[in-house]
Amino acid sequence: MQPMTPEETSNPPSAQAPPPRKSSLHGAFLTTQLLRVMRFTPTWAALILVRPITLIVYLLAGSQRRAVIGNLSALRPDFSAAGCWWAGYQMFLQFALTYLDRLWHMHFKKAVTWDIPHRERFDAIRALPTGVIIFTIHSGNYDIGASLFAEKFGRTLHTVRAPEQRADMQKLREAELRRTEQENPLLKVHYSEADNHLGMELCRILRTGEAVAVQGDRVIGKISPVAMTHAGRTYQLPRGPLVLAEISRAPCFPILLERIGCLSYRIHVLDCFYDGETKIRADDLGKIWLPIMHDYIHQHWAQWFAFEPLVTKNETH
C-alpha cells in the first residue's frame, strides 16, 4: 500500500499547539467574548453589527486580506483591483455570518433549515451499500453541514478536519464537537495531524461501508500540497483525499454547502466523479475533481473561505 500523506493522519493536537494569544484571530478569546455578547443581543442587531465589525477585522487582518484578494484576482480576472478589494470584504462578511450561524446553532440551539435541490442524488448516495467519500470544500459552514448531513443521511459519517492553530481554540472546538457527537451519534470527527495513521483507519472505515467527508480544496500548515492546473489557473490542493480515493476505490461525490440566509443553507449534491470500479491514480483523480471545484468557487467566490494563497493565474492566460 502506498504510504499515506500527512493530510490523512490525525489526533487532537491540543498539547502541541503554540500558546494562545488573546489578540490572535486564531485564538478563542474573541469567540468567548462574542458568545457573551450574543446571549443578550437580538438576532437582527447581530446581523447589523456584524458588517462594520467585519470591516474593521478586514482592515486589520493584513496577511489574510492580501491572500483573499490574491485568490480572487486569479479566480475572477474580470474584477478590477477595487472590485477585488470589495469582493474580499464580501467574503470576510460571509465567513462572519456563517460563524454567527455556527455559534447560534451549537451554543444556543437555534434550528438550521436546509434545502437540497437534487434530493434524488442525495437518496441515491444514502442507498449505496458501499462506503463513499464525500468531497467538499471550505464553503458555507462545514461543521453545521456535517451535523445536518449526518442526521439526514441516516448512516455514520466520519469527517476530517484540521486542528486549530491555537491550543485555547482547539479546546473550545473539541468541547463543541463532543456535544455534537453526543447529540448525533452518527457523526464522528477526526483530526488531520502528521504523527499517526488516520489514512489507514479511513480506508478501514470505507471498507466497512461507512461514509467519509474530506475537504479537497485547501492545504493548511506543514502539509505538502500538490499543484494542479485548470482553466489557466494553478491550485494548491491537498493530496491526501485523492490518495485515499485511489487506495480505497470508494465512490466519490462532491457535496458543497451554500449559505442562502440566516441559519439557512443549500446542499449542492453533484454527480459521482469516480465510481471506484477501475483503479485511477491520485493525480488523475485530481484532474477530475479540480474542474468541479473550480466551477463552483468561480460562481460562489464569496463563500470560498480560503485565507491562504491557494490559486494563481498563469501568465499565458
XYZ file of C-alpha atoms in Angstrom:
317
model
C 0.000 0.000 0.000
C 1.254 3.465 -0.876
C 2.257 5.490 2.219
C -0.332 7.974 3.357
C 0.473 11.649 3.167
C 0.357 13.835 6.285
C -3.054 15.169 5.185
C -4.530 11.811 6.070
C -3.253 11.436 9.607
C -4.890 12.613 12.805
C -5.228 13.283 16.547
C -6.462 16.219 18.595
C -3.188 18.182 18.918
C -4.020 20.498 21.805
C -0.769 19.851 23.641
C 1.309 20.538 20.527
C -0.278 23.862 19.593
C 1.583 27.104 20.351
C 0.472 29.034 23.447
C -2.636 31.162 22.905
C -2.501 34.904 22.407
C -5.628 36.870 23.215
C -5.041 39.212 20.305
C -4.752 36.432 17.769
C -7.576 35.985 15.275
C -6.948 32.240 15.633
C -7.389 32.211 19.415
C -10.502 31.576 21.499
C -10.605 34.998 23.183
C -12.693 36.713 20.505
C -15.079 33.757 20.267
C -15.653 33.572 24.014
C -16.304 37.330 24.152
C -18.647 37.049 21.175
C -20.614 34.269 22.896
C -21.101 36.502 25.949
C -22.434 39.329 23.774
C -24.703 37.010 21.766
C -26.526 35.938 24.951
C -28.331 39.283 25.154
C -28.081 40.584 21.551
C -31.151 40.079 19.336
C -30.526 38.307 16.056
C -31.468 41.356 13.993
C -28.997 43.530 15.911
C -26.179 40.997 15.488
C -26.809 40.904 11.728
C -26.452 44.699 11.585
C -23.411 44.963 13.857
C -21.500 42.196 12.074
C -20.981 44.398 8.995
C -18.926 47.257 10.495
C -17.135 44.844 12.825
C -16.156 42.664 9.862
C -14.840 45.726 8.031
C -12.579 46.532 10.998
C -11.318 42.928 11.098
C -10.791 43.033 7.310
C -8.632 46.153 7.611
C -6.592 44.704 10.483
C -6.074 41.187 9.067
C -3.377 42.180 6.601
C -1.956 38.801 5.554
C -5.378 37.143 5.302
C -6.782 40.103 3.348
C -3.908 40.014 0.868
C -4.263 36.248 0.411
C -8.006 36.531 -0.221
C -7.554 39.384 -2.708
C -4.815 37.405 -4.476
C -7.046 34.355 -4.771
C -9.938 36.458 -6.055
C -7.821 38.296 -8.626
C -6.696 34.943 -10.040
C -10.138 33.385 -9.831
C -12.054 36.381 -11.204
C -9.777 38.400 -13.511
C -12.889 40.276 -14.662
C -12.863 42.091 -11.295
C -10.939 45.368 -11.088
C -8.428 45.991 -8.298
C -11.083 47.908 -6.353
C -13.596 45.180 -7.166
C -11.270 42.518 -5.744
C -10.804 44.574 -2.571
C -14.578 44.883 -2.132
C -15.098 41.216 -3.026
C -12.569 40.322 -0.330
C -14.671 42.192 2.216
C -17.783 40.361 0.974
C -16.010 37.044 1.545
C -14.958 38.074 5.078
C -18.574 39.099 5.734
C -19.969 35.785 4.521
C -17.488 33.984 6.765
C -18.589 36.096 9.734
C -22.256 35.375 9.007
C -21.650 31.627 8.804
C -19.654 31.847 12.026
C -22.596 33.508 13.757
C -24.849 30.741 12.421
C -22.437 28.173 13.830
C -22.461 29.738 17.293
C -26.242 30.221 17.301
C -26.743 26.593 16.312
C -24.094 24.938 18.512
C -24.330 27.097 21.645
C -27.892 28.474 21.584
C -29.649 25.546 19.846
C -31.192 27.644 17.073
C -32.564 25.478 14.272
C -30.962 25.454 10.835
C -33.065 24.975 7.718
C -31.601 23.461 4.594
C -32.597 22.846 1.014
C -31.467 20.030 -1.304
C -32.236 20.893 -4.962
C -31.371 17.363 -6.201
C -32.850 15.194 -3.492
C -32.771 12.118 -5.717
C -28.953 12.277 -5.815
C -28.815 12.501 -2.030
C -31.128 9.497 -1.709
C -29.026 7.532 -4.204
C -25.844 8.121 -2.176
C -27.634 7.152 1.022
C -28.804 3.884 -0.588
C -25.348 2.780 -1.728
C -24.268 -0.436 0.036
C -20.582 0.527 -0.110
C -18.507 3.135 1.638
C -18.458 6.563 -0.010
C -16.114 9.544 0.027
C -17.760 12.951 0.108
C -15.565 15.676 -1.337
C -16.395 19.119 -0.010
C -14.675 22.496 0.276
C -14.413 25.367 2.765
C -17.712 26.994 1.844
C -20.910 27.543 3.767
C -20.304 26.034 7.185
C -18.510 22.693 7.373
C -19.482 21.821 10.954
C -23.148 22.710 10.545
C -23.232 20.914 7.197
C -21.631 17.759 8.568
C -24.017 17.620 11.512
C -27.117 18.169 9.382
C -25.903 15.845 6.666
C -25.219 13.007 9.105
C -28.645 13.490 10.676
C -30.474 13.304 7.320
C -28.090 10.744 5.815
C -29.034 8.022 8.272
C -25.555 6.451 8.013
C -22.411 7.002 10.036
C -20.438 9.917 8.633
C -16.764 10.402 9.503
C -15.475 13.928 8.967
C -11.854 15.018 8.766
C -10.867 18.493 9.906
C -7.603 20.312 10.531
C -6.626 21.148 14.121
C -6.904 24.754 15.262
C -3.781 26.876 15.256
C -4.125 27.787 18.946
C -4.470 25.473 21.937
C -7.308 27.501 23.517
C -9.353 27.414 20.323
C -8.659 23.703 19.904
C -10.018 23.097 23.398
C -13.156 25.094 22.581
C -13.671 23.247 19.279
C -13.228 19.828 20.888
C -15.863 20.665 23.505
C -18.273 21.829 20.802
C -17.751 18.746 18.677
C -18.065 16.380 21.644
C -21.503 17.844 22.325
C -22.390 17.497 18.646
C -21.301 13.845 18.587
C -23.345 13.137 21.730
C -26.430 14.697 20.150
C -25.814 12.992 16.812
C -24.074 9.609 17.298
C -23.903 9.097 13.521
C -21.296 11.875 13.250
C -17.645 11.029 14.007
C -14.913 13.695 13.896
C -11.227 13.013 13.162
C -8.303 15.451 13.134
C -5.640 15.543 10.440
C -2.201 15.525 12.006
C 1.184 14.261 10.892
C 2.059 11.902 13.739
C -0.370 8.996 13.384
C -2.188 6.911 10.805
C -5.690 8.172 10.102
C -5.313 7.314 6.407
C -5.275 3.579 7.091
C -8.137 3.965 9.565
C -10.233 5.811 6.965
C -9.599 3.035 4.441
C -10.844 0.522 7.005
C -13.907 2.667 7.692
C -14.727 2.879 3.993
C -14.403 -0.874 3.567
C -16.976 -1.394 6.316
C -19.486 0.591 4.271
C -19.432 3.913 6.127
C -19.034 7.413 4.676
C -16.052 9.757 4.970
C -16.169 13.504 4.283
C -12.928 15.232 3.267
C -12.118 18.801 2.274
C -10.463 18.781 -1.114
C -9.618 22.442 -1.611
C -7.242 23.740 0.995
C -3.794 22.903 2.358
C -3.039 24.018 5.911
C 0.148 24.172 7.941
C 3.102 21.947 7.079
C 1.158 19.578 4.819
C 2.665 19.494 1.326
C 0.256 20.488 -1.447
C 0.084 19.239 -4.993
C -0.059 21.891 -7.726
C -2.705 21.241 -10.366
C -3.735 23.437 -13.296
C -7.154 24.060 -14.794
C -8.646 26.883 -16.886
C -5.383 28.828 -16.840
C -5.085 28.727 -13.056
C -2.844 26.726 -10.744
C -4.342 25.480 -7.490
C -2.561 24.138 -4.421
C -4.621 21.069 -3.474
C -4.306 18.599 -0.602
C -3.079 15.263 -1.920
C -4.400 13.163 0.967
C -8.078 12.942 -0.120
C -7.015 11.931 -3.634
C -4.695 9.212 -2.314
C -7.479 7.986 -0.037
C -9.798 7.660 -3.049
C -7.106 5.877 -5.079
C -6.361 3.316 -2.373
C -9.880 2.697 -1.097
C -11.564 2.787 -4.530
C -14.686 4.112 -2.841
C -17.195 6.082 -4.955
C -16.556 9.849 -4.710
C -19.280 12.507 -4.657
C -18.967 16.307 -4.474
C -21.338 17.791 -1.887
C -20.988 21.553 -1.448
C -22.644 23.845 1.070
C -24.002 27.327 0.351
C -25.393 29.807 2.869
C -28.614 31.303 1.459
C -29.813 33.220 4.526
C -29.654 33.463 8.304
C -29.452 29.886 9.616
C -30.445 28.659 6.154
C -28.279 26.554 3.833
C -28.443 24.798 0.486
C -26.748 21.444 -0.086
C -25.458 21.032 -3.639
C -25.255 17.293 -4.334
C -23.374 16.756 -7.596
C -22.898 13.655 -9.713
C -20.374 10.973 -8.790
C -16.959 11.782 -10.312
C -15.325 8.416 -9.520
C -17.294 5.195 -9.221
C -14.402 3.120 -7.847
C -14.841 0.370 -10.411
C -11.463 0.935 -12.060
C -8.180 1.883 -10.416
C -7.192 5.505 -11.058
C -4.087 7.310 -9.841
C -4.478 10.146 -7.367
C -3.175 12.714 -9.855
C -5.743 11.646 -12.441
C -8.498 11.853 -9.846
C -7.320 15.375 -9.105
C -7.761 16.279 -12.761
C -11.404 15.217 -12.493
C -12.069 16.840 -9.113
C -10.411 20.201 -9.827
C -12.782 21.337 -12.643
C -15.764 20.556 -10.384
C -14.282 22.608 -7.560
C -13.206 25.430 -9.877
C -16.636 25.800 -11.469
C -18.289 26.003 -8.065
C -15.953 28.544 -6.465
C -15.856 30.650 -9.652
C -19.604 31.070 -9.226
C -19.732 31.163 -5.400
C -16.489 33.074 -4.803
C -17.921 34.989 -1.831
C -18.302 31.738 0.094
C -14.934 30.148 -0.615
C -13.254 30.680 2.755
C -9.620 30.373 1.715
C -7.428 32.676 3.791
C -4.142 31.403 2.351
C -2.705 31.857 -1.178
C -4.201 28.840 -2.961
C -4.704 29.846 -6.595
C -2.666 31.808 -9.109
C -3.430 32.829 -12.661
C -0.971 31.529 -15.245
C 0.846 34.251 -17.137
C -0.142 32.873 -20.551
C -3.855 33.440 -19.766
